PDB file of C-alpha atoms in Angstrom:
ATOM      1  CA  SER A   5      -3.349  12.497  -2.827  1.00  0.00           C
ATOM      2  CA  PHE A   6      -1.923   8.994  -2.983  1.00  0.00           C
ATOM      3  CA  GLY A   7      -2.629   6.150  -5.386  1.00  0.00           C
ATOM      4  CA  THR A   8      -1.180   2.924  -6.732  1.00  0.00           C
ATOM      5  CA  VAL A   9      -2.297   0.538  -9.489  1.00  0.00           C
ATOM      6  CA  GLY A  10      -4.962  -2.146  -9.751  1.00  0.00           C
ATOM      7  CA  CYS A  11      -8.594  -2.579  -8.703  1.00  0.00           C
ATOM      8  CA  ASN A  12     -10.958  -5.172  -7.216  1.00  0.00           C
ATOM      9  CA  LEU A  13     -13.620  -4.544  -9.881  1.00  0.00           C
ATOM     10  CA  PHE A  14     -13.387  -5.131 -13.618  1.00  0.00           C
ATOM     11  CA  CYS A  15     -15.433  -2.305 -15.112  1.00  0.00           C
ATOM     12  CA  GLN A  16     -15.595  -2.533 -18.888  1.00  0.00           C
ATOM     13  CA  PHE A  17     -15.998   1.243 -19.133  1.00  0.00           C
ATOM     14  CA  CYS A  18     -13.239   2.175 -16.665  1.00  0.00           C
ATOM     15  CA  GLN A  19     -12.182   5.793 -17.080  1.00  0.00           C
ATOM     16  CA  ASN A  20      -8.855   5.089 -15.317  1.00  0.00           C
ATOM     17  CA  TRP A  21      -8.059   1.744 -16.921  1.00  0.00           C
ATOM     18  CA  HIS A  22      -4.423   2.690 -17.561  1.00  0.00           C
ATOM     19  CA  ILE A  23      -3.817   2.410 -13.800  1.00  0.00           C
ATOM     20  CA  SER A  24      -6.670   0.148 -12.655  1.00  0.00           C
ATOM     21  CA  ARG A  25      -5.667  -2.638 -15.055  1.00  0.00           C
ATOM     22  CA  ALA A  26      -1.931  -2.053 -14.740  1.00  0.00           C
ATOM     23  CA  SER A  27       0.687  -3.781 -12.627  1.00  0.00           C
ATOM     24  CA  THR A  28       3.517  -2.303 -10.598  1.00  0.00           C
ATOM     25  CA  GLU A  29       5.881  -3.484 -13.330  1.00  0.00           C
ATOM     26  CA  ASP A  30       4.088  -1.266 -15.856  1.00  0.00           C
ATOM     27  CA  PHE A  31       4.862   1.763 -13.682  1.00  0.00           C
ATOM     28  CA  ARG A  32       8.232   0.701 -12.317  1.00  0.00           C
ATOM     29  CA  TYR A  33       9.860   3.970 -13.411  1.00  0.00           C
ATOM     30  CA  SER A  34       7.156   6.329 -12.145  1.00  0.00           C
ATOM     31  CA  LEU A  35       5.807   4.792  -8.937  1.00  0.00           C
ATOM     32  CA  LYS A  36       7.455   6.022  -5.763  1.00  0.00           C
ATOM     33  CA  LYS A  37       7.775   3.704  -2.790  1.00  0.00           C
ATOM     34  CA  LEU A  38       6.675   5.375   0.435  1.00  0.00           C
ATOM     35  CA  SER A  39       6.105   4.018   3.908  1.00  0.00           C
ATOM     36  CA  PRO A  40       3.118   5.426   5.827  1.00  0.00           C
ATOM     37  CA  LYS A  41       5.464   7.567   7.920  1.00  0.00           C
ATOM     38  CA  GLU A  42       7.227   8.900   4.820  1.00  0.00           C
ATOM     39  CA  ALA A  43       3.916   9.679   3.112  1.00  0.00           C
ATOM     40  CA  VAL A  44       2.608  11.649   6.077  1.00  0.00           C
ATOM     41  CA  LYS A  45       5.925  13.469   6.420  1.00  0.00           C
ATOM     42  CA  GLU A  46       5.622  14.644   2.808  1.00  0.00           C
ATOM     43  CA  ALA A  47       2.027  15.751   3.399  1.00  0.00           C
ATOM     44  CA  VAL A  48       2.979  17.748   6.492  1.00  0.00           C
ATOM     45  CA  GLN A  49       6.006  19.329   4.813  1.00  0.00           C
ATOM     46  CA  SER A  50       3.825  20.323   1.846  1.00  0.00           C
ATOM     47  CA  GLY A  51       1.358  22.097   4.121  1.00  0.00           C
ATOM     48  CA  CYS A  52      -1.524  19.765   3.299  1.00  0.00           C
ATOM     49  CA  ALA A  53      -4.655  19.856   5.445  1.00  0.00           C
ATOM     50  CA  THR A  54      -5.995  16.571   4.082  1.00  0.00           C
ATOM     51  CA  VAL A  55      -4.684  13.322   2.670  1.00  0.00           C
ATOM     52  CA  ALA A  56      -6.719  11.524  -0.006  1.00  0.00           C
ATOM     53  CA  TYR A  57      -6.531   7.878  -1.021  1.00  0.00           C
ATOM     54  CA  THR A  58      -7.698   7.864  -4.621  1.00  0.00           C
ATOM     55  CA  TYR A  59      -6.882   7.437  -8.360  1.00  0.00           C
ATOM     56  CA  ASN A  60      -7.169   3.634  -8.212  1.00  0.00           C
ATOM     57  CA  GLU A  61      -9.076   1.568  -5.636  1.00  0.00           C
ATOM     58  CA  PRO A  62      -7.696   2.152  -2.098  1.00  0.00           C
ATOM     59  CA  ILE A  63      -9.289  -1.051  -0.788  1.00  0.00           C
ATOM     60  CA  ILE A  64      -6.637  -3.155  -2.555  1.00  0.00           C
ATOM     61  CA  TRP A  65      -3.890  -1.351  -0.622  1.00  0.00           C
ATOM     62  CA  TYR A  66      -5.986  -1.363   2.532  1.00  0.00           C
ATOM     63  CA  GLU A  67      -3.208  -2.063   5.051  1.00  0.00           C
ATOM     64  CA  TRP A  68      -1.153   0.908   3.851  1.00  0.00           C
ATOM     65  CA  VAL A  69      -4.228   3.145   3.910  1.00  0.00           C
ATOM     66  CA  LEU A  70      -5.109   2.081   7.454  1.00  0.00           C
ATOM     67  CA  ASP A  71      -1.590   2.571   8.791  1.00  0.00           C
ATOM     68  CA  THR A  72      -1.220   5.925   7.041  1.00  0.00           C
ATOM     69  CA  ALA A  73      -4.644   7.181   8.112  1.00  0.00           C
ATOM     70  CA  LYS A  74      -3.783   6.563  11.762  1.00  0.00           C
ATOM     71  CA  ILE A  75      -0.603   8.636  11.509  1.00  0.00           C
ATOM     72  CA  VAL A  76      -2.430  11.361   9.574  1.00  0.00           C
ATOM     73  CA  HIS A  77      -4.864  11.785  12.467  1.00  0.00           C
ATOM     74  CA  GLN A  78      -2.011  11.825  14.957  1.00  0.00           C
ATOM     75  CA  LYS A  79      -0.594  14.788  13.030  1.00  0.00           C
ATOM     76  CA  GLY A  80      -3.937  16.611  13.085  1.00  0.00           C
ATOM     77  CA  LEU A  81      -4.719  16.216   9.387  1.00  0.00           C
ATOM     78  CA  LYS A  82      -7.860  14.789   7.749  1.00  0.00           C
ATOM     79  CA  ASN A  83      -8.325  11.640   5.656  1.00  0.00           C
ATOM     80  CA  ILE A  84     -10.432  11.341   2.495  1.00  0.00           C
ATOM     81  CA  LEU A  85     -11.280   7.991   0.889  1.00  0.00           C
ATOM     82  CA  VAL A  86     -12.434   7.717  -2.740  1.00  0.00           C
ATOM     83  CA  THR A  87     -13.647   4.162  -3.263  1.00  0.00           C
ATOM     84  CA  ASN A  88     -15.960   1.811  -5.123  1.00  0.00           C
ATOM     85  CA  GLY A  89     -17.188   0.584  -1.736  1.00  0.00           C
ATOM     86  CA  TYR A  90     -16.626  -3.089  -2.525  1.00  0.00           C
ATOM     87  CA  ILE A  91     -15.304  -4.129   0.878  1.00  0.00           C
ATOM     88  CA  GLU A  92     -16.307  -6.494   3.668  1.00  0.00           C
ATOM     89  CA  GLU A  93     -17.909  -5.073   6.795  1.00  0.00           C
ATOM     90  CA  GLU A  94     -15.182  -5.877   9.347  1.00  0.00           C
ATOM     91  CA  PRO A  95     -12.260  -4.086   7.630  1.00  0.00           C
ATOM     92  CA  LEU A  96     -14.529  -1.172   6.771  1.00  0.00           C
ATOM     93  CA  ARG A  97     -15.488  -0.681  10.401  1.00  0.00           C
ATOM     94  CA  GLU A  98     -11.836  -0.906  11.427  1.00  0.00           C
ATOM     95  CA  LEU A  99     -10.887   1.837   8.963  1.00  0.00           C
ATOM     96  CA  LEU A 100     -13.747   4.318   9.417  1.00  0.00           C
ATOM     97  CA  PRO A 101     -12.665   5.797  12.791  1.00  0.00           C
ATOM     98  CA  PHE A 102      -9.678   7.276  10.966  1.00  0.00           C
ATOM     99  CA  ILE A 103     -11.575   8.563   7.912  1.00  0.00           C
ATOM    100  CA  ASP A 104     -13.189  12.015   7.766  1.00  0.00           C
ATOM    101  CA  GLY A 105     -14.899  11.856   4.391  1.00  0.00           C
ATOM    102  CA  VAL A 106     -15.758   9.207   1.797  1.00  0.00           C
ATOM    103  CA  ASN A 107     -16.877   9.384  -1.801  1.00  0.00           C
ATOM    104  CA  VAL A 108     -18.410   6.083  -2.895  1.00  0.00           C
ATOM    105  CA  ASP A 109     -18.828   5.277  -6.573  1.00  0.00           C
ATOM    106  CA  LEU A 110     -22.274   3.659  -6.721  1.00  0.00           C
ATOM    107  CA  LYS A 111     -22.279   2.336 -10.260  1.00  0.00           C
ATOM    108  CA  GLY A 112     -25.796   1.042 -10.857  1.00  0.00           C
ATOM    109  CA  ASP A 113     -28.209  -1.798 -10.190  1.00  0.00           C
ATOM    110  CA  LYS A 114     -27.395  -5.491  -9.711  1.00  0.00           C
ATOM    111  CA  GLY A 115     -27.567  -6.208 -13.421  1.00  0.00           C
ATOM    112  CA  PHE A 116     -25.152  -3.394 -14.187  1.00  0.00           C
ATOM    113  CA  TYR A 117     -22.611  -4.645 -11.644  1.00  0.00           C
ATOM    114  CA  LYS A 118     -22.785  -8.158 -13.094  1.00  0.00           C
ATOM    115  CA  GLU A 119     -22.630  -7.171 -16.769  1.00  0.00           C
ATOM    116  CA  MET A 120     -20.293  -4.199 -16.624  1.00  0.00           C
ATOM    117  CA  CYS A 121     -18.207  -4.621 -13.451  1.00  0.00           C
ATOM    118  CA  GLY A 122     -17.695  -8.371 -13.253  1.00  0.00           C
ATOM    119  CA  VAL A 123     -19.141  -8.817  -9.753  1.00  0.00           C
ATOM    120  CA  THR A 124     -22.524  -9.908  -8.426  1.00  0.00           C
ATOM    121  CA  ARG A 125     -22.693  -8.369  -4.943  1.00  0.00           C
ATOM    122  CA  GLN A 126     -24.125  -4.911  -5.401  1.00  0.00           C
ATOM    123  CA  GLU A 127     -25.476  -5.250  -1.872  1.00  0.00           C
ATOM    124  CA  ALA A 128     -21.908  -5.049  -0.539  1.00  0.00           C
ATOM    125  CA  VAL A 129     -21.603  -1.517  -1.900  1.00  0.00           C
ATOM    126  CA  LEU A 130     -25.019  -0.525  -0.560  1.00  0.00           C
ATOM    127  CA  ARG A 131     -24.026  -1.880   2.849  1.00  0.00           C
ATOM    128  CA  THR A 132     -20.805   0.134   2.752  1.00  0.00           C
ATOM    129  CA  CYS A 133     -22.748   3.329   2.092  1.00  0.00           C
ATOM    130  CA  LYS A 134     -25.149   2.668   4.962  1.00  0.00           C
ATOM    131  CA  ILE A 135     -22.365   1.855   7.430  1.00  0.00           C
ATOM    132  CA  ILE A 136     -20.462   5.019   6.536  1.00  0.00           C
ATOM    133  CA  LYS A 137     -23.592   7.080   7.150  1.00  0.00           C
ATOM    134  CA  GLU A 138     -24.352   5.250  10.406  1.00  0.00           C
ATOM    135  CA  GLN A 139     -20.846   6.017  11.656  1.00  0.00           C
ATOM    136  CA  ASN A 140     -21.385   9.751  11.016  1.00  0.00           C
ATOM    137  CA  VAL A 141     -18.541   9.949   8.516  1.00  0.00           C
ATOM    138  CA  HIS A 142     -19.137  12.536   5.794  1.00  0.00           C
ATOM    139  CA  LEU A 143     -20.425  10.674   2.734  1.00  0.00           C
ATOM    140  CA  GLU A 144     -20.900  11.618  -0.911  1.00  0.00           C
ATOM    141  CA  ILE A 145     -22.119   9.395  -3.743  1.00  0.00           C
ATOM    142  CA  THR A 146     -20.938   9.453  -7.352  1.00  0.00           C
ATOM    143  CA  ASN A 147     -22.701   7.740 -10.241  1.00  0.00           C
ATOM    144  CA  LEU A 148     -21.025   7.554 -13.651  1.00  0.00           C
ATOM    145  CA  ILE A 149     -23.870   7.430 -16.165  1.00  0.00           C
ATOM    146  CA  VAL A 150     -22.954   5.065 -19.006  1.00  0.00           C
ATOM    147  CA  THR A 151     -24.956   5.463 -22.197  1.00  0.00           C
ATOM    148  CA  SER A 152     -27.706   2.816 -22.553  1.00  0.00           C
ATOM    149  CA  LYS A 153     -26.359   0.798 -19.598  1.00  0.00           C
ATOM    150  CA  ASN A 154     -27.497   2.574 -16.421  1.00  0.00           C
ATOM    151  CA  ASP A 155     -29.266   5.666 -17.731  1.00  0.00           C
ATOM    152  CA  SER A 156     -32.929   4.616 -17.812  1.00  0.00           C
ATOM    153  CA  ASN A 157     -35.402   6.532 -15.686  1.00  0.00           C
ATOM    154  CA  LYS A 158     -36.044   3.370 -13.660  1.00  0.00           C
ATOM    155  CA  GLN A 159     -32.355   2.788 -12.918  1.00  0.00           C
ATOM    156  CA  LEU A 160     -31.708   6.410 -12.035  1.00  0.00           C
ATOM    157  CA  GLN A 161     -34.777   6.628  -9.810  1.00  0.00           C
ATOM    158  CA  GLU A 162     -33.822   3.458  -7.933  1.00  0.00           C
ATOM    159  CA  LEU A 163     -30.399   4.912  -7.168  1.00  0.00           C
ATOM    160  CA  ILE A 164     -31.889   8.247  -6.133  1.00  0.00           C
ATOM    161  CA  ASP A 165     -34.463   6.549  -3.902  1.00  0.00           C
ATOM    162  CA  PHE A 166     -31.708   4.579  -2.167  1.00  0.00           C
ATOM    163  CA  VAL A 167     -29.822   7.779  -1.414  1.00  0.00           C
ATOM    164  CA  VAL A 168     -32.899   9.549  -0.043  1.00  0.00           C
ATOM    165  CA  THR A 169     -34.414   6.706   1.975  1.00  0.00           C
ATOM    166  CA  GLU A 170     -31.315   4.844   3.196  1.00  0.00           C
ATOM    167  CA  LEU A 171     -28.655   7.559   3.419  1.00  0.00           C
ATOM    168  CA  GLY A 172     -30.497  10.850   3.743  1.00  0.00           C
ATOM    169  CA  SER A 173     -31.448  13.756   1.526  1.00  0.00           C
ATOM    170  CA  ASP A 174     -28.437  15.731   2.778  1.00  0.00           C
ATOM    171  CA  VAL A 175     -25.933  13.307   1.203  1.00  0.00           C
ATOM    172  CA  PRO A 176     -24.428  14.978  -1.891  1.00  0.00           C
ATOM    173  CA  LEU A 177     -25.048  13.085  -5.129  1.00  0.00           C
ATOM    174  CA  HIS A 178     -22.751  13.500  -8.141  1.00  0.00           C
ATOM    175  CA  PHE A 179     -23.705  12.390 -11.652  1.00  0.00           C
ATOM    176  CA  SER A 180     -20.678  12.158 -13.937  1.00  0.00           C
ATOM    177  CA  ARG A 181     -20.407  11.960 -17.698  1.00  0.00           C
ATOM    178  CA  TYR A 182     -18.970   8.800 -19.227  1.00  0.00           C
ATOM    179  CA  PHE A 183     -16.623   8.892 -22.220  1.00  0.00           C
ATOM    180  CA  PRO A 184     -15.739   5.867 -24.399  1.00  0.00           C
ATOM    181  CA  ASN A 185     -12.834   4.077 -22.767  1.00  0.00           C
ATOM    182  CA  TYR A 186     -11.213   0.711 -22.195  1.00  0.00           C
ATOM    183  CA  ASN A 187     -13.463  -2.042 -23.647  1.00  0.00           C
ATOM    184  CA  ILE A 188     -16.566   0.041 -24.340  1.00  0.00           C
ATOM    185  CA  ASP A 189     -17.044   2.379 -27.292  1.00  0.00           C
ATOM    186  CA  LEU A 190     -20.611   3.515 -26.626  1.00  0.00           C
ATOM    187  CA  PRO A 191     -21.217   7.230 -27.276  1.00  0.00           C
ATOM    188  CA  ALA A 192     -20.398   9.657 -24.493  1.00  0.00           C
ATOM    189  CA  THR A 193     -23.253  10.370 -22.108  1.00  0.00           C
ATOM    190  CA  PRO A 194     -25.496  13.077 -23.579  1.00  0.00           C
ATOM    191  CA  VAL A 195     -25.358  16.194 -21.437  1.00  0.00           C
ATOM    192  CA  ASP A 196     -29.159  16.253 -21.412  1.00  0.00           C
ATOM    193  CA  THR A 197     -29.101  12.872 -19.643  1.00  0.00           C
ATOM    194  CA  LEU A 198     -27.060  14.402 -16.837  1.00  0.00           C
ATOM    195  CA  PHE A 199     -29.461  17.318 -16.573  1.00  0.00           C
ATOM    196  CA  LYS A 200     -32.363  14.846 -16.478  1.00  0.00           C
ATOM    197  CA  ALA A 201     -30.740  12.868 -13.667  1.00  0.00           C
ATOM    198  CA  ARG A 202     -30.070  16.036 -11.706  1.00  0.00           C
ATOM    199  CA  ASP A 203     -33.661  17.219 -12.077  1.00  0.00           C
ATOM    200  CA  MET A 204     -34.969  13.809 -10.991  1.00  0.00           C
ATOM    201  CA  ALA A 205     -32.782  13.867  -7.886  1.00  0.00           C
ATOM    202  CA  LEU A 206     -33.804  17.390  -6.940  1.00  0.00           C
ATOM    203  CA  ARG A 207     -37.488  16.566  -7.381  1.00  0.00           C
ATOM    204  CA  SER A 208     -37.000  13.504  -5.167  1.00  0.00           C
ATOM    205  CA  GLY A 209     -35.606  15.615  -2.360  1.00  0.00           C
ATOM    206  CA  VAL A 210     -31.827  15.297  -2.721  1.00  0.00           C
ATOM    207  CA  GLN A 211     -30.540  18.625  -1.435  1.00  0.00           C
ATOM    208  CA  TYR A 212     -27.141  18.710  -3.119  1.00  0.00           C
ATOM    209  CA  VAL A 213     -26.821  17.395  -6.682  1.00  0.00           C
ATOM    210  CA  TYR A 214     -23.751  17.963  -8.826  1.00  0.00           C
ATOM    211  CA  LEU A 215     -22.658  17.149 -12.374  1.00  0.00           C
ATOM    212  CA  GLY A 216     -19.164  16.019 -13.302  1.00  0.00           C
ATOM    213  CA  ASN A 217     -17.037  15.802 -16.455  1.00  0.00           C
ATOM    214  CA  ILE A 218     -18.973  18.571 -18.183  1.00  0.00           C
ATOM    215  CA  ARG A 219     -18.308  22.220 -18.854  1.00  0.00           C
ATOM    216  CA  GLY A 220     -20.471  25.041 -17.628  1.00  0.00           C
ATOM    217  CA  GLU A 221     -21.835  26.354 -14.384  1.00  0.00           C
ATOM    218  CA  ARG A 222     -24.986  24.288 -14.011  1.00  0.00           C
ATOM    219  CA  GLY A 223     -24.495  21.479 -11.547  1.00  0.00           C
ATOM    220  CA  ASN A 224     -21.218  22.765 -10.079  1.00  0.00           C
ATOM    221  CA  ASP A 225     -22.351  25.291  -7.487  1.00  0.00           C
ATOM    222  CA  THR A 226     -23.933  24.759  -4.076  1.00  0.00           C
ATOM    223  CA  HIS A 227     -27.192  26.515  -3.243  1.00  0.00           C
ATOM    224  CA  CYS A 228     -29.020  26.962   0.045  1.00  0.00           C
ATOM    225  CA  LYS A 229     -31.311  23.972   0.517  1.00  0.00           C
ATOM    226  CA  ASN A 230     -34.083  26.271   1.779  1.00  0.00           C
ATOM    227  CA  CYS A 231     -34.166  29.377  -0.410  1.00  0.00           C
ATOM    228  CA  GLY A 232     -31.852  28.440  -3.284  1.00  0.00           C
ATOM    229  CA  THR A 233     -29.365  31.274  -2.759  1.00  0.00           C
ATOM    230  CA  LEU A 234     -25.890  30.593  -4.167  1.00  0.00           C
ATOM    231  CA  VAL A 235     -23.541  29.779  -1.263  1.00  0.00           C
ATOM    232  CA  VAL A 236     -20.558  28.065  -2.916  1.00  0.00           C
ATOM    233  CA  LYS A 237     -19.336  29.096  -6.359  1.00  0.00           C
ATOM    234  CA  ARG A 238     -17.082  26.718  -8.302  1.00  0.00           C
ATOM    235  CA  ARG A 239     -15.192  27.445 -11.496  1.00  0.00           C
ATOM    236  CA  GLY A 240     -12.869  24.607 -12.376  1.00  0.00           C
ATOM    237  CA  TYR A 241     -10.652  24.036  -9.351  1.00  0.00           C
ATOM    238  CA  ILE A 242     -11.400  27.463  -7.895  1.00  0.00           C
ATOM    239  CA  THR A 243     -13.967  27.441  -5.076  1.00  0.00           C
ATOM    240  CA  ASN A 244     -15.364  30.492  -3.301  1.00  0.00           C
ATOM    241  CA  THR A 245     -17.961  30.772  -0.553  1.00  0.00           C
ATOM    242  CA  VAL A 246     -20.529  33.524  -1.065  1.00  0.00           C
ATOM    243  CA  ASN A 247     -23.614  34.636   0.844  1.00  0.00           C
ATOM    244  CA  LEU A 248     -22.520  32.699   3.934  1.00  0.00           C
ATOM    245  CA  THR A 249     -22.144  33.816   7.529  1.00  0.00           C
ATOM    246  CA  LYS A 250     -19.042  32.875   9.522  1.00  0.00           C
ATOM    247  CA  ASP A 251     -20.854  29.847  10.932  1.00  0.00           C
ATOM    248  CA  PHE A 252     -21.925  28.757   7.432  1.00  0.00           C
ATOM    249  CA  GLN A 253     -25.546  29.848   7.504  1.00  0.00           C
ATOM    250  CA  CYS A 254     -27.248  31.293   4.452  1.00  0.00           C
ATOM    251  CA  LYS A 255     -27.132  35.094   4.643  1.00  0.00           C
ATOM    252  CA  ASN A 256     -30.473  35.327   2.887  1.00  0.00           C
ATOM    253  CA  CYS A 257     -32.630  33.067   5.082  1.00  0.00           C
ATOM    254  CA  GLY A 258     -30.410  31.956   7.962  1.00  0.00           C
ATOM    255  CA  THR A 259     -30.640  28.243   7.158  1.00  0.00           C
ATOM    256  CA  PRO A 260     -27.587  26.232   8.289  1.00  0.00           C
ATOM    257  CA  THR A 261     -25.730  24.567   5.445  1.00  0.00           C
ATOM    258  CA  ASP A 262     -24.155  21.120   5.590  1.00  0.00           C
ATOM    259  CA  ILE A 263     -20.732  22.353   4.524  1.00  0.00           C
ATOM    260  CA  VAL A 264     -17.789  20.546   6.115  1.00  0.00           C
ATOM    261  CA  TRP A 265     -14.997  23.059   6.577  1.00  0.00           C
ATOM    262  CA  ASN A 266     -11.543  22.158   7.956  1.00  0.00           C
TER     263      ASN A 266
END
């Protein structure tokens, strides 16, 4: 995984503000300068199967990501992009042929983006999500639920409806717990709010709904979308497939899963 510093949004609740609001001078003793070729060489030598562009916003170091992603594919590895999705259409389309999976942080409605993120073009993020899906690149959506800011039933349902109607019910949806950080000291997201959001998404037809930044098993595992049988078990960073055939069908009912493997 590679990252730098800085961001193109200004989220008042940023959970990674120590790098998103930093400069290269702040990290002059810990940042390592790597060319795309050097980065891929390290990934290959380390035995990595994938390269992720993450931690801070990859869009602000777009040229490096694009150049590196091309070399990664030449070496037979995969590319993963973790992004806020705030990018123009032309550079996005130029990058996507070299990306194998994207997680987009869809933060909330238009009012939330304006008040809490310092930008007014929520539609740019929605467009990004739709283009990624149209290009058949694996897509997952993450929503950080901030107490009293984007946690109403109306706001959650609007986000869920967008996923189902515009992206597809097979797109995984992650709800993550917010903790007080940066400029906001609102209470941490109640766990019950996360459970509520998950239940709403499942009732609306989202097939894969996960919970982040909480302890416990609920919301971490993957179940067959047809019969509900456990097919992927997750405990922390340990992941095991269970009740799956070699071609990733549910052993109980034979339904194909949407698991992307290798």
